[in-house]
């Protein structure tokens, strides 16, 4: 393909209200170095135009690894009896939040497995306490719950919710989540939107059975749903999961998906995910130069951090908590960017209810 044809295609998917699946598939299949460079720098320009040069930080606290689900890719799956399970206490969660606040971070992501023993009122109290003590945005990522639970947490002050679709193909989704329903997951995402959460979703790249066509559909799905945040990470096989013998997702394909998602969605927040930093090398700075604008430093305290093993080789499992701040600053500087210590709320124009 000539360079001007390639540019033309990039402009087309940027401007189309509904980008074509075929165009996205063609772009996803690019392997030529100079063509890839064109795609990545096009995405980087859009990132700069719509999101600026600041990199937002989301400090993540993984507060429970109990899970009732059986996702074929995930190390926390309920059939993994080798894994020692934990649920942090309220005070432990709050002292981790205090530490994160002390590092000047203005978003906390509270993540866990799908743990029914996380009581609605318990998490609500934590949300109220965080809002009382600190000035920061709260993102929840605790999986599929009842509408009433989502509502109670929103009313208590939660700002955002992260629930990845993993793959937007219903059949593919249900083949690796055999006791889950794709429609139910969509219902959860819609309910979160209706409740006024800033909604994050995303996918995994390199899942068995996934094709460039299904990835193109994922990107179209992200655009249609107008998510405020989109997390895209490579699949990393876990020994104690059903997908233990499957191939690791490719960094390059993940970067292409980040770039095309940036071009199509323009101002969604896109993290350079921890999974992207956990392959043969750390590809997060590559992610930041082809569309990503967010980093997610880990604030889960030991001994829990090493037990939240959704995939093996997760970066920073042995780092002291808080070491991230230096590392992130250095990464930003090396790219001619800077860390933005603001909350980094959604850049979408819809009316946002912000809980201060
Ligand atoms: N229970 C919550 C949180 C899940 S863990 C929920 O369902 O939303 C957070 C994310 O880790 C998942 O959404 C998934 O995208 C990612 N993940 C899990 N296992 C993985 C693996 N083996 N490789 C890459 N990403 C994985």
Coordinates of C-alpha atoms and ligand atoms in Angstrom, one line a residue:
X1 CA 0.0 0.0 0.0
X2 CA 1.4 3.4 -0.9
X3 CA 1.9 5.8 2.0
X4 CA -0.7 8.2 0.8
X5 CA -3.3 5.3 0.6
X6 CA -2.3 4.4 4.1
X7 CA -2.7 8.0 5.3
X8 CA -6.1 8.1 3.5
X9 CA -7.3 5.0 5.3
X10 CA -6.2 6.4 8.7
X11 CA -8.1 9.6 8.0
X12 CA -11.1 7.6 7.0
X13 CA -11.3 5.6 10.2
X14 CA -10.7 8.8 12.2
X15 CA -13.6 10.6 10.5
X16 CA -16.1 7.8 10.0
X17 CA -19.0 7.8 12.4
X18 CA -19.0 4.1 12.0
X19 CA -15.6 2.9 10.9
X20 CA -15.7 -0.2 8.7
X21 CA -14.6 -3.5 10.0
X22 CA -12.8 -4.2 6.8
X23 CA -10.7 -1.0 7.1
X24 CA -9.7 -1.9 10.6
X25 CA -8.8 -5.4 9.6
X26 CA -6.6 -4.2 6.8
X27 CA -4.8 -1.8 9.3
X28 CA -4.5 -4.5 12.0
X29 CA -2.8 -6.8 9.5
X30 CA 0.0 -4.3 8.7
X31 CA 3.5 -5.7 9.5
X32 CA 5.7 -3.4 7.4
X33 CA 8.0 -1.3 9.7
X34 CA 7.5 2.0 7.9
X35 CA 3.7 1.5 7.6
X36 CA 3.5 0.7 11.3
X37 CA 5.5 3.8 12.0
X38 CA 2.9 5.8 10.1
X39 CA 0.1 4.3 12.0
X40 CA 1.7 4.8 15.4
X41 CA 2.7 8.4 14.8
X42 CA -0.8 9.2 13.4
X43 CA -2.3 7.8 16.7
X44 CA 0.3 9.7 18.7
X45 CA -0.8 13.0 17.1
X46 CA -4.4 12.3 17.9
X47 CA -3.5 11.5 21.5
X48 CA -1.7 14.8 21.7
X49 CA -4.5 16.8 20.1
X50 CA -7.3 15.3 22.2
X51 CA -5.6 14.4 25.5
X52 CA -2.4 16.5 25.6
X53 CA 1.0 15.5 26.9
X54 CA 0.0 14.7 30.5
X55 CA 0.1 11.1 31.7
X56 CA -2.6 10.4 34.3
X57 CA -2.0 8.0 37.2
X58 CA -4.5 5.5 38.6
X59 CA -3.2 3.8 41.7
X60 CA -4.6 0.3 41.9
X61 CA -5.3 -1.6 45.1
X62 CA -6.2 -5.3 44.6
X63 CA -8.1 -5.9 47.8
X64 CA -9.5 -9.4 47.3
X65 CA -8.5 -12.4 45.1
X66 CA -11.5 -14.5 45.9
X67 CA -13.5 -15.3 42.8
X68 CA -16.6 -17.3 41.8
X69 CA -15.9 -17.1 38.1
X70 CA -14.1 -19.5 35.9
X71 CA -12.6 -17.3 33.2
X72 CA -10.4 -19.6 31.1
X73 CA -7.5 -17.1 31.0
X74 CA -7.4 -15.9 34.6
X75 CA -5.2 -17.2 37.4
X76 CA -7.8 -16.2 40.0
X77 CA -10.3 -18.7 38.5
X78 CA -12.3 -20.5 41.2
X79 CA -10.8 -23.8 40.3
X80 CA -7.3 -22.7 41.2
X81 CA -7.0 -24.4 44.6
X82 CA -3.3 -23.8 44.7
X83 CA -3.8 -20.1 45.1
X84 CA -3.9 -18.8 48.7
X85 CA -6.9 -16.4 48.9
X86 CA -7.1 -13.1 50.8
X87 CA -9.4 -10.3 51.4
X88 CA -7.9 -7.2 52.9
X89 CA -9.5 -5.6 55.9
X90 CA -11.2 -2.2 55.9
X91 CA -8.3 -0.6 57.7
X92 CA -5.7 -2.2 55.4
X93 CA -7.6 -0.8 52.4
X94 CA -7.8 2.6 53.9
X95 CA -4.1 2.7 54.9
X96 CA -3.2 1.8 51.3
X97 CA -5.4 4.6 50.1
X98 CA -3.7 7.0 52.5
X99 CA -0.3 5.9 51.2
X100 CA -1.4 6.5 47.6
X101 CA -2.8 9.9 48.6
X102 CA 0.5 10.7 50.2
X103 CA 2.1 10.0 46.8
X104 CA -0.2 12.7 45.3
X105 CA -2.3 10.3 43.3
X106 CA -5.8 11.4 42.7
X107 CA -7.5 8.2 41.5
X108 CA -7.7 5.0 43.4
X109 CA -8.8 1.8 41.6
X110 CA -10.3 -0.7 44.0
X111 CA -10.1 -4.1 42.2
X112 CA -11.0 -7.6 43.2
X113 CA -12.1 -11.0 41.8
X114 CA -15.9 -11.5 41.6
X115 CA -16.2 -11.9 45.3
X116 CA -19.7 -12.2 46.7
X117 CA -18.4 -11.9 50.2
X118 CA -17.6 -8.3 49.4
X119 CA -20.6 -6.9 51.3
X120 CA -22.4 -3.9 49.7
X121 CA -22.3 -2.0 53.0
X122 CA -18.7 -2.8 53.7
X123 CA -17.5 -1.4 50.4
X124 CA -19.9 1.5 50.7
X125 CA -18.3 2.4 54.1
X126 CA -14.9 2.4 52.5
X127 CA -16.1 4.7 49.7
X128 CA -17.6 7.1 52.2
X129 CA -14.5 7.1 54.3
X130 CA -12.2 7.7 51.3
X131 CA -14.3 10.6 50.2
X132 CA -14.3 12.0 53.7
X133 CA -10.6 11.8 54.3
X134 CA -9.1 12.4 50.8
X135 CA -9.7 14.4 47.7
X136 CA -9.6 11.8 45.0
X137 CA -11.7 9.9 42.4
X138 CA -12.7 6.4 43.1
X139 CA -12.8 3.7 40.4
X140 CA -14.4 0.3 41.3
X141 CA -13.5 -2.9 39.4
X142 CA -15.2 -5.7 41.3
X143 CA -17.0 -7.4 38.4
X144 CA -20.6 -8.2 37.8
X145 CA -23.0 -7.2 40.6
X146 CA -26.6 -6.3 41.1
X147 CA -27.9 -3.0 39.9
X148 CA -28.7 -2.0 43.5
X149 CA -25.1 -2.6 44.5
X150 CA -23.8 -0.4 41.7
X151 CA -26.3 2.2 42.7
X152 CA -25.4 2.2 46.4
X153 CA -21.8 2.6 45.6
X154 CA -22.4 5.4 43.2
X155 CA -24.5 7.2 45.7
X156 CA -21.8 6.8 48.3
X157 CA -19.4 8.6 46.0
X158 CA -17.8 6.2 43.6
X159 CA -17.0 8.0 40.3
X160 CA -16.0 5.3 37.8
X161 CA -16.3 1.6 37.1
X162 CA -14.0 -0.7 35.1
X163 CA -15.5 -3.8 33.6
X164 CA -13.8 -5.2 30.6
X165 CA -15.8 -6.9 27.9
X166 CA -12.6 -9.0 27.2
X167 CA -13.9 -9.8 23.7
X168 CA -17.0 -8.3 22.1
X169 CA -17.9 -11.5 20.2
X170 CA -20.7 -13.2 22.1
X171 CA -19.9 -16.7 21.0
X172 CA -16.2 -16.3 21.6
X173 CA -16.9 -14.7 25.0
X174 CA -19.2 -17.5 26.1
X175 CA -16.7 -20.1 24.9
X176 CA -14.2 -19.0 27.6
X177 CA -16.7 -17.9 30.3
X178 CA -18.9 -21.0 30.2
X179 CA -21.1 -20.1 33.1
X180 CA -21.4 -16.4 32.3
X181 CA -23.6 -14.6 29.9
X182 CA -22.4 -12.0 27.4
X183 CA -25.8 -10.2 27.5
X184 CA -25.5 -9.9 31.2
X185 CA -22.1 -8.3 30.9
X186 CA -23.5 -5.8 28.4
X187 CA -26.4 -5.1 30.8
X188 CA -23.9 -4.4 33.6
X189 CA -22.0 -1.9 31.4
X190 CA -25.3 -0.2 30.4
X191 CA -26.5 0.0 34.0
X192 CA -23.2 1.6 35.1
X193 CA -23.6 4.1 32.3
X194 CA -27.2 4.8 33.3
X195 CA -26.2 5.3 36.9
X196 CA -23.8 8.1 35.9
X197 CA -20.5 6.3 36.4
X198 CA -17.6 7.1 34.1
X199 CA -17.3 3.7 32.4
X200 CA -14.2 1.8 31.5
X201 CA -14.0 -1.4 29.5
X202 CA -11.5 -3.1 27.2
X203 CA -10.2 -6.3 25.9
X204 CA -7.5 -8.9 25.9
X205 CA -5.3 -9.4 22.8
X206 CA -4.3 -12.9 21.8
X207 CA -7.1 -14.9 23.3
X208 CA -7.4 -18.3 21.7
X209 CA -10.0 -18.2 18.9
X210 CA -9.7 -14.5 18.5
X211 CA -9.0 -13.2 15.0
X212 CA -8.2 -9.8 13.5
X213 CA -11.9 -9.7 12.5
X214 CA -13.1 -10.1 16.1
X215 CA -10.5 -7.5 17.3
X216 CA -11.8 -5.1 14.6
X217 CA -15.3 -5.7 16.1
X218 CA -14.0 -4.9 19.5
X219 CA -12.7 -1.5 18.3
X220 CA -16.1 -0.7 16.7
X221 CA -17.8 -1.8 20.0
X222 CA -15.6 0.6 22.0
X223 CA -16.6 3.4 19.7
X224 CA -20.3 2.6 19.7
X225 CA -20.4 2.4 23.5
X226 CA -18.4 5.6 23.8
X227 CA -16.4 4.3 26.8
X228 CA -14.6 6.9 28.9
X229 CA -11.7 4.5 29.4
X230 CA -10.4 1.5 27.4
X231 CA -7.9 -0.9 28.8
X232 CA -6.1 -3.1 26.2
X233 CA -3.6 -5.7 27.3
X234 CA -1.9 -8.9 25.9
X235 CA -3.0 -12.3 27.0
X236 CA -0.5 -14.0 29.3
X237 CA -1.1 -17.7 30.0
X238 CA -1.3 -18.8 33.6
X239 CA -0.2 -22.3 34.5
X240 CA -3.3 -22.9 36.7
X241 CA -5.9 -21.9 34.2
X242 CA -7.6 -23.7 31.3
X243 CA -5.6 -21.7 28.9
X244 CA -2.3 -22.7 30.4
X245 CA -0.9 -24.1 27.2
X246 CA -2.0 -21.3 24.9
X247 CA 0.3 -18.8 23.2
X248 CA 1.1 -15.4 24.8
X249 CA -0.5 -12.4 23.1
X250 CA 1.8 -10.4 20.9
X251 CA 3.1 -7.0 22.0
X252 CA 3.0 -5.6 18.5
X253 CA -0.6 -6.5 17.9
X254 CA -1.5 -5.0 21.2
X255 CA 0.2 -1.8 20.2
X256 CA -1.7 -1.8 16.9
X257 CA -5.0 -2.2 18.8
X258 CA -4.1 0.7 21.1
X259 CA -3.2 2.9 18.2
X260 CA -6.4 2.1 16.2
X261 CA -8.6 2.5 19.3
X262 CA -7.0 5.9 19.9
X263 CA -7.6 7.0 16.3
X264 CA -11.3 5.8 16.3
X265 CA -12.3 6.9 19.9
X266 CA -10.1 10.1 20.0
X267 CA -10.5 11.2 23.6
X268 CA -11.0 8.0 25.6
X269 CA -8.5 7.5 28.4
X270 CA -6.2 4.6 27.4
X271 CA -3.8 3.1 29.8
X272 CA -0.5 1.5 28.9
X273 CA -1.5 -1.6 30.9
X274 CA 0.5 -3.5 33.5
X275 CA 0.1 -6.6 31.2
X276 CA 1.8 -4.7 28.4
X277 CA 4.7 -4.1 30.9
X278 CA 4.9 -7.8 31.8
X279 CA 6.0 -9.4 28.5
X280 CA 9.6 -10.1 27.4
X281 CA 10.3 -6.4 28.0
X282 CA 8.4 -3.5 29.3
X283 CA 6.3 -2.2 26.3
X284 CA 4.5 0.5 28.3
X285 CA 6.5 3.3 26.9
X286 CA 5.8 2.0 23.4
X287 CA 2.1 2.1 24.3
X288 CA 2.4 5.7 25.5
X289 CA 3.9 6.7 22.1
X290 CA 1.1 5.1 20.0
X291 CA -2.0 6.3 21.8
X292 CA -2.0 5.6 25.5
X293 CA -2.1 8.4 28.1
X294 CA -2.5 6.6 31.4
X295 CA -0.4 4.5 33.8
X296 CA -1.6 2.3 36.6
X297 CA 0.9 2.0 39.4
X298 CA 0.3 -0.8 41.9
X299 CA -0.4 0.1 45.5
X300 CA -1.4 -3.4 46.7
X301 CA 0.6 -4.0 49.9
X302 CA 2.6 -7.2 50.5
X303 CA 2.0 -10.0 51.2
X304 CA -1.1 -9.7 49.0
X305 CA 0.5 -8.2 45.9
X306 CA 2.1 -11.5 44.9
X307 CA -1.2 -13.3 45.5
X308 CA -3.2 -11.3 43.0
X309 CA -1.7 -13.3 40.2
X310 CA -4.2 -12.9 37.3
X311 CA -1.3 -13.9 35.1
X312 CA 2.4 -14.9 35.9
X313 CA 5.3 -12.5 35.7
X314 CA 3.2 -9.5 36.6
X315 CA 5.6 -6.6 36.8
X316 CA 6.6 -5.0 40.1
X317 CA 5.4 -7.9 42.3
X318 CA 8.5 -7.5 44.4
X319 CA 8.8 -3.7 44.3
X320 CA 8.3 -1.8 47.5
X321 CA 4.9 0.0 47.4
X322 CA 5.3 3.5 46.1
X323 CA 8.5 2.9 44.2
X324 CA 6.3 3.6 41.1
X325 CA 6.4 7.3 41.5
X326 CA 10.0 7.6 40.4
X327 CA 9.7 5.1 37.7
X328 CA 6.7 6.7 36.2
X329 CA 8.3 10.2 36.3
X330 CA 11.3 8.8 34.5
X331 CA 9.3 7.1 31.9
X332 CA 7.3 10.3 31.2
X333 CA 10.4 12.4 31.0
X334 CA 12.2 10.0 28.6
X335 CA 9.2 10.5 26.2
X336 CA 9.2 14.3 26.5
X337 CA 5.9 14.0 28.4
X338 CA 5.0 14.7 32.1
X339 CA 2.9 13.2 34.9
X340 CA -0.4 15.0 35.3
X341 CA -1.3 14.8 39.0
X342 CA -4.9 15.8 38.4
X343 CA -7.9 13.4 38.7
X344 CA -8.0 12.8 35.0
X345 CA -11.8 12.6 34.7
X346 CA -13.4 11.6 31.5
X347 CA -12.7 13.8 28.5
X348 CA -16.1 12.9 26.9
X349 CA -18.6 15.7 26.6
X350 CA -21.5 14.0 28.2
X351 CA -22.8 15.5 31.5
X352 CA -20.7 14.1 34.3
X353 CA -21.7 13.8 37.8
X354 CA -18.5 14.2 39.6
X355 CA -18.2 13.2 43.2
X356 CA -15.7 15.5 44.9
Ligands
LIG1 N1 -13.3 -9.5 38.6 C1 -13.1 -8.2 37.9 C2 -11.6 -7.9 37.8 C3 -10.9 -8.9 36.9 S1 -9.1 -8.9 36.8 C4 -13.8 -8.2 36.6 O1 -14.3 -9.2 36.1 O2 -13.9 -7.1 36.1 C5 -8.8 -7.5 35.8 C6 -8.5 -7.9 34.3 O3 -7.4 -8.7 34.2 C7 -9.6 -8.7 33.6 O4 -10.6 -7.8 33.2 C8 -8.8 -9.2 32.4 O5 -8.9 -8.4 31.3 C9 -7.3 -9.2 32.9 N2 -6.7 -10.6 32.8 C10 -7.1 -11.6 33.6 N3 -6.3 -12.7 33.2 C11 -5.5 -12.3 32.3 C12 -4.4 -12.9 31.6 N4 -4.1 -14.2 31.8 N5 -3.7 -12.2 30.7 C13 -4.0 -10.9 30.5 N6 -5.0 -10.2 31.1 C14 -5.7 -10.9 32.0

